[in-house]
Amino acid sequence: MLSRRTVNRSLYAAALATPLSSLLASSARAQEGDKVRVTATVGMIADAARNIGGDLVDVVALMGPGVDPHVYKPSAGDVGRLDRAEVIFYGGLELEGRMTDIFEKIAQSGKPAYAVTEQIPVDQLLALVGHSNLYDPHLWFDVRLWKQAVESVAVHLTAYAPEHTAAFRLNADAYLQQLDELDLYVEQQTSTIDELQRVLITAHDAFGYFGRRYGYEVRGVQGISTASEAGTRDIQDLVDFIVERQIPAMFVESSVSPTTIEAVQAASRDRGWNVAVGGELFSDAMGQGGTPEGTYIGMVTSNIDTISAALRGEIEDEEA
């Protein structure tokens, strides 16, 4: 079995081993009718590429359902997936943690590798507390903001395979219209929740953009990245908040261990307040392929349906 250090060396070597002739050959293959081979990191980006590329692209996601990108360790198989890709898309803003340097090296080698957030104006991003140049990467929870990332995918696919410009544009416009409808649906579901109950408590602080866009107060047991652990003080502060505000429900996440939420729930009960676990939300990863939640639109729809039902008090009390 390859060690992590060996895998990382291999990835860097692959990043530096893509000559111009290979890029020209990739373009020629696309012109001859072969599908453009796309590798994306998280499912949300892969889903955007599939919607825009349609039958003209073959998309592979490195990180599947339930995978946490903050602590993801590149595997030996990732070497081949990145090497075979003609175009690579990643989130950027340190979403992929240690892999960010790898993607930057690949881009420097000449192979198309793009952070889908790179063109989003800084004033639309949420800065991390205590940092002037670090930003929250979870912007897919603001559907309007995510449209800019989708547009970035469309622009770069078109630049790589301009012979498919018309098809990519048609697909992108149709998908962006669906995202407008999704954004409206989240607003409508939010309007069914009493304003005082619009408090979203989750395992880690991934929903800042969601809160800003749709009007929720957001609290996470952990910080922006799951690589940081919640301490006793973090849990106690959250318990104080829940008991004082009499919050009806909080949520576990599909890609994060429920341990800290369980601790918060137990401590709240010890204080005399029974806070329910309102269900599971998708945060850093989508659901299983072949299910509605295995798409970006299905993921967001599932989340808002779960949130709105729980905060309206329409769930049975349950333990994490």
Short mmCIF file of N, CA and C in Angstrom, two decimals, residues 35-114:
data_model
loop_
_atom_site.label_atom_id
_atom_site.label_comp_id
_atom_site.label_asym_id
_atom_site.label_seq_id
_atom_site.Cartn_x
_atom_site.Cartn_y
_atom_site.Cartn_z
N LYS A 35 -15.90 12.14 -25.74
CA LYS A 35 -16.36 12.96 -24.63
C LYS A 35 -15.17 13.64 -23.95
N VAL A 36 -15.40 14.85 -23.48
CA VAL A 36 -14.37 15.56 -22.71
C VAL A 36 -14.32 14.94 -21.32
N ARG A 37 -13.14 14.53 -20.90
CA ARG A 37 -12.98 13.88 -19.61
C ARG A 37 -12.76 14.93 -18.52
N VAL A 38 -13.69 14.99 -17.60
CA VAL A 38 -13.68 15.99 -16.53
C VAL A 38 -13.54 15.29 -15.18
N THR A 39 -12.64 15.79 -14.36
CA THR A 39 -12.54 15.33 -12.97
C THR A 39 -12.84 16.50 -12.06
N ALA A 40 -13.75 16.29 -11.11
CA ALA A 40 -14.11 17.30 -10.13
C ALA A 40 -13.84 16.75 -8.74
N THR A 41 -13.74 17.63 -7.77
CA THR A 41 -13.49 17.17 -6.40
C THR A 41 -14.81 16.74 -5.75
N VAL A 42 -15.64 17.68 -5.37
CA VAL A 42 -16.87 17.34 -4.65
C VAL A 42 -18.04 17.14 -5.61
N GLY A 43 -19.08 16.49 -5.11
CA GLY A 43 -20.22 16.15 -5.95
C GLY A 43 -20.95 17.33 -6.53
N MET A 44 -21.03 18.44 -5.80
CA MET A 44 -21.76 19.60 -6.29
C MET A 44 -21.14 20.15 -7.57
N ILE A 45 -19.80 20.15 -7.62
CA ILE A 45 -19.11 20.62 -8.82
C ILE A 45 -19.27 19.62 -9.95
N ALA A 46 -19.15 18.35 -9.64
CA ALA A 46 -19.33 17.31 -10.66
C ALA A 46 -20.73 17.38 -11.25
N ASP A 47 -21.73 17.64 -10.41
CA ASP A 47 -23.11 17.72 -10.88
C ASP A 47 -23.29 18.90 -11.83
N ALA A 48 -22.65 20.02 -11.52
CA ALA A 48 -22.72 21.17 -12.42
C ALA A 48 -22.11 20.83 -13.78
N ALA A 49 -20.97 20.15 -13.77
CA ALA A 49 -20.31 19.78 -15.02
C ALA A 49 -21.18 18.83 -15.84
N ARG A 50 -21.85 17.90 -15.18
CA ARG A 50 -22.73 16.97 -15.90
C ARG A 50 -23.92 17.70 -16.51
N ASN A 51 -24.49 18.63 -15.77
CA ASN A 51 -25.65 19.36 -16.29
C ASN A 51 -25.27 20.24 -17.47
N ILE A 52 -24.09 20.82 -17.43
CA ILE A 52 -23.67 21.70 -18.52
C ILE A 52 -23.15 20.88 -19.70
N GLY A 53 -22.38 19.85 -19.42
CA GLY A 53 -21.77 19.08 -20.49
C GLY A 53 -22.69 18.07 -21.13
N GLY A 54 -23.67 17.56 -20.38
CA GLY A 54 -24.58 16.57 -20.93
C GLY A 54 -23.84 15.36 -21.47
N ASP A 55 -24.25 14.90 -22.65
CA ASP A 55 -23.65 13.71 -23.26
C ASP A 55 -22.26 13.98 -23.84
N LEU A 56 -21.81 15.23 -23.77
CA LEU A 56 -20.52 15.58 -24.36
C LEU A 56 -19.37 15.45 -23.38
N VAL A 57 -19.67 15.15 -22.12
CA VAL A 57 -18.62 15.04 -21.12
C VAL A 57 -18.74 13.73 -20.35
N ASP A 58 -17.62 13.29 -19.83
CA ASP A 58 -17.55 12.15 -18.93
C ASP A 58 -16.97 12.67 -17.63
N VAL A 59 -17.78 12.72 -16.56
CA VAL A 59 -17.39 13.38 -15.32
C VAL A 59 -17.13 12.37 -14.22
N VAL A 60 -16.00 12.54 -13.53
CA VAL A 60 -15.65 11.72 -12.38
C VAL A 60 -15.48 12.64 -11.17
N ALA A 61 -16.07 12.26 -10.03
CA ALA A 61 -15.89 13.00 -8.78
C ALA A 61 -14.93 12.24 -7.88
N LEU A 62 -13.94 12.93 -7.35
CA LEU A 62 -12.99 12.29 -6.46
C LEU A 62 -13.63 11.93 -5.12
N MET A 63 -14.54 12.76 -4.64
CA MET A 63 -15.10 12.61 -3.30
C MET A 63 -16.59 12.29 -3.41
N GLY A 64 -16.96 11.11 -3.00
CA GLY A 64 -18.33 10.65 -3.13
C GLY A 64 -19.21 10.98 -1.95
N PRO A 65 -20.38 10.36 -1.86
CA PRO A 65 -21.32 10.61 -0.76
C PRO A 65 -20.68 10.34 0.60
N GLY A 66 -20.93 11.24 1.55
CA GLY A 66 -20.43 11.05 2.90
C GLY A 66 -18.98 11.38 3.11
N VAL A 67 -18.29 11.85 2.07
CA VAL A 67 -16.86 12.15 2.18
C VAL A 67 -16.67 13.62 2.58
N ASP A 68 -15.84 13.85 3.55
CA ASP A 68 -15.56 15.19 4.06
C ASP A 68 -14.35 15.77 3.33
N PRO A 69 -14.52 16.79 2.50
CA PRO A 69 -13.39 17.31 1.72
C PRO A 69 -12.33 18.01 2.56
N HIS A 70 -12.71 18.49 3.75
CA HIS A 70 -11.75 19.22 4.58
C HIS A 70 -10.59 18.33 5.03
N VAL A 71 -10.86 17.05 5.22
CA VAL A 71 -9.83 16.15 5.74
C VAL A 71 -9.54 15.02 4.75
N TYR A 72 -9.97 15.20 3.51
CA TYR A 72 -9.80 14.15 2.50
C TYR A 72 -8.32 13.94 2.20
N LYS A 73 -7.90 12.69 2.18
CA LYS A 73 -6.52 12.35 1.85
C LYS A 73 -6.49 11.72 0.45
N PRO A 74 -5.78 12.31 -0.49
CA PRO A 74 -5.74 11.77 -1.85
C PRO A 74 -5.22 10.34 -1.87
N SER A 75 -5.88 9.52 -2.66
CA SER A 75 -5.53 8.11 -2.75
C SER A 75 -4.66 7.85 -3.98
N ALA A 76 -4.13 6.63 -4.05
CA ALA A 76 -3.35 6.26 -5.22
C ALA A 76 -4.19 6.32 -6.48
N GLY A 77 -5.48 5.98 -6.36
CA GLY A 77 -6.38 6.03 -7.51
C GLY A 77 -6.58 7.43 -8.04
N ASP A 78 -6.44 8.42 -7.16
CA ASP A 78 -6.61 9.82 -7.59
C ASP A 78 -5.54 10.23 -8.60
N VAL A 79 -4.38 9.62 -8.51
CA VAL A 79 -3.31 9.92 -9.47
C VAL A 79 -3.80 9.66 -10.89
N GLY A 80 -4.37 8.47 -11.08
CA GLY A 80 -4.87 8.12 -12.41
C GLY A 80 -6.04 8.98 -12.84
N ARG A 81 -6.94 9.29 -11.90
CA ARG A 81 -8.11 10.10 -12.26
C ARG A 81 -7.69 11.50 -12.69
N LEU A 82 -6.73 12.07 -12.01
CA LEU A 82 -6.26 13.40 -12.38
C LEU A 82 -5.44 13.36 -13.66
N ASP A 83 -4.68 12.30 -13.84
CA ASP A 83 -3.85 12.18 -15.04
C ASP A 83 -4.72 12.00 -16.29
N ARG A 84 -5.82 11.24 -16.15
CA ARG A 84 -6.69 10.98 -17.31
C ARG A 84 -7.59 12.17 -17.64
N ALA A 85 -7.78 13.05 -16.69
CA ALA A 85 -8.68 14.19 -16.91
C ALA A 85 -8.12 15.14 -17.95
N GLU A 86 -9.01 15.69 -18.75
CA GLU A 86 -8.64 16.77 -19.66
C GLU A 86 -8.89 18.14 -19.03
N VAL A 87 -9.91 18.21 -18.17
CA VAL A 87 -10.22 19.44 -17.44
C VAL A 87 -10.51 19.05 -15.99
N ILE A 88 -9.98 19.83 -15.04
CA ILE A 88 -10.16 19.57 -13.61
C ILE A 88 -10.84 20.77 -12.97
N PHE A 89 -11.86 20.50 -12.16
CA PHE A 89 -12.54 21.55 -11.40
C PHE A 89 -12.47 21.24 -9.91
N TYR A 90 -12.14 22.25 -9.13
CA TYR A 90 -12.15 22.09 -7.67
C TYR A 90 -12.78 23.33 -7.04
N GLY A 91 -13.08 23.25 -5.75
CA GLY A 91 -13.81 24.33 -5.10
C GLY A 91 -12.98 25.57 -4.84
N GLY A 92 -11.76 25.35 -4.34
CA GLY A 92 -10.94 26.48 -3.94
C GLY A 92 -11.35 26.99 -2.57
N LEU A 93 -10.79 28.12 -2.16
CA LEU A 93 -11.03 28.72 -0.84
C LEU A 93 -10.69 27.73 0.27
N GLU A 94 -9.70 26.86 0.00
CA GLU A 94 -9.20 25.87 0.96
C GLU A 94 -10.23 24.79 1.28
N LEU A 95 -11.27 24.63 0.46
CA LEU A 95 -12.25 23.58 0.70
C LEU A 95 -11.57 22.22 0.73
N GLU A 96 -10.68 21.99 -0.22
CA GLU A 96 -10.02 20.69 -0.34
C GLU A 96 -8.76 20.56 0.52
N GLY A 97 -8.52 21.52 1.38
CA GLY A 97 -7.41 21.43 2.32
C GLY A 97 -6.08 21.20 1.66
N ARG A 98 -5.45 20.07 1.98
CA ARG A 98 -4.09 19.79 1.53
C ARG A 98 -3.98 19.57 0.03
N MET A 99 -5.10 19.34 -0.66
CA MET A 99 -5.04 19.09 -2.10
C MET A 99 -4.92 20.37 -2.92
N THR A 100 -5.15 21.52 -2.30
CA THR A 100 -5.12 22.79 -3.04
C THR A 100 -3.80 22.98 -3.76
N ASP A 101 -2.69 22.70 -3.09
CA ASP A 101 -1.37 22.86 -3.71
C ASP A 101 -1.21 21.95 -4.92
N ILE A 102 -1.79 20.77 -4.86
CA ILE A 102 -1.71 19.84 -5.97
C ILE A 102 -2.38 20.43 -7.20
N PHE A 103 -3.58 20.98 -7.03
CA PHE A 103 -4.30 21.54 -8.17
C PHE A 103 -3.57 22.75 -8.75
N GLU A 104 -2.97 23.54 -7.90
CA GLU A 104 -2.21 24.69 -8.39
C GLU A 104 -0.99 24.23 -9.20
N LYS A 105 -0.34 23.17 -8.76
CA LYS A 105 0.80 22.63 -9.51
C LYS A 105 0.33 22.09 -10.87
N ILE A 106 -0.82 21.42 -10.88
CA ILE A 106 -1.35 20.90 -12.14
C ILE A 106 -1.62 22.04 -13.11
N ALA A 107 -2.23 23.12 -12.62
CA ALA A 107 -2.52 24.26 -13.48
C ALA A 107 -1.23 24.88 -14.02
N GLN A 108 -0.21 24.94 -13.18
CA GLN A 108 1.06 25.51 -13.62
C GLN A 108 1.72 24.65 -14.70
N SER A 109 1.38 23.35 -14.70
CA SER A 109 1.96 22.46 -15.70
C SER A 109 1.35 22.65 -17.08
N GLY A 110 0.20 23.32 -17.15
CA GLY A 110 -0.46 23.55 -18.42
C GLY A 110 -1.78 22.83 -18.58
N LYS A 111 -2.08 21.86 -17.72
CA LYS A 111 -3.37 21.17 -17.81
C LYS A 111 -4.44 22.07 -17.21
N PRO A 112 -5.60 22.20 -17.87
CA PRO A 112 -6.67 23.06 -17.34
C PRO A 112 -7.16 22.57 -15.98
N ALA A 113 -6.96 23.36 -14.94
CA ALA A 113 -7.42 23.05 -13.59
C ALA A 113 -7.92 24.34 -12.96
N TYR A 114 -9.18 24.39 -12.60
CA TYR A 114 -9.81 25.65 -12.20
C TYR A 114 -10.54 25.53 -10.87
#
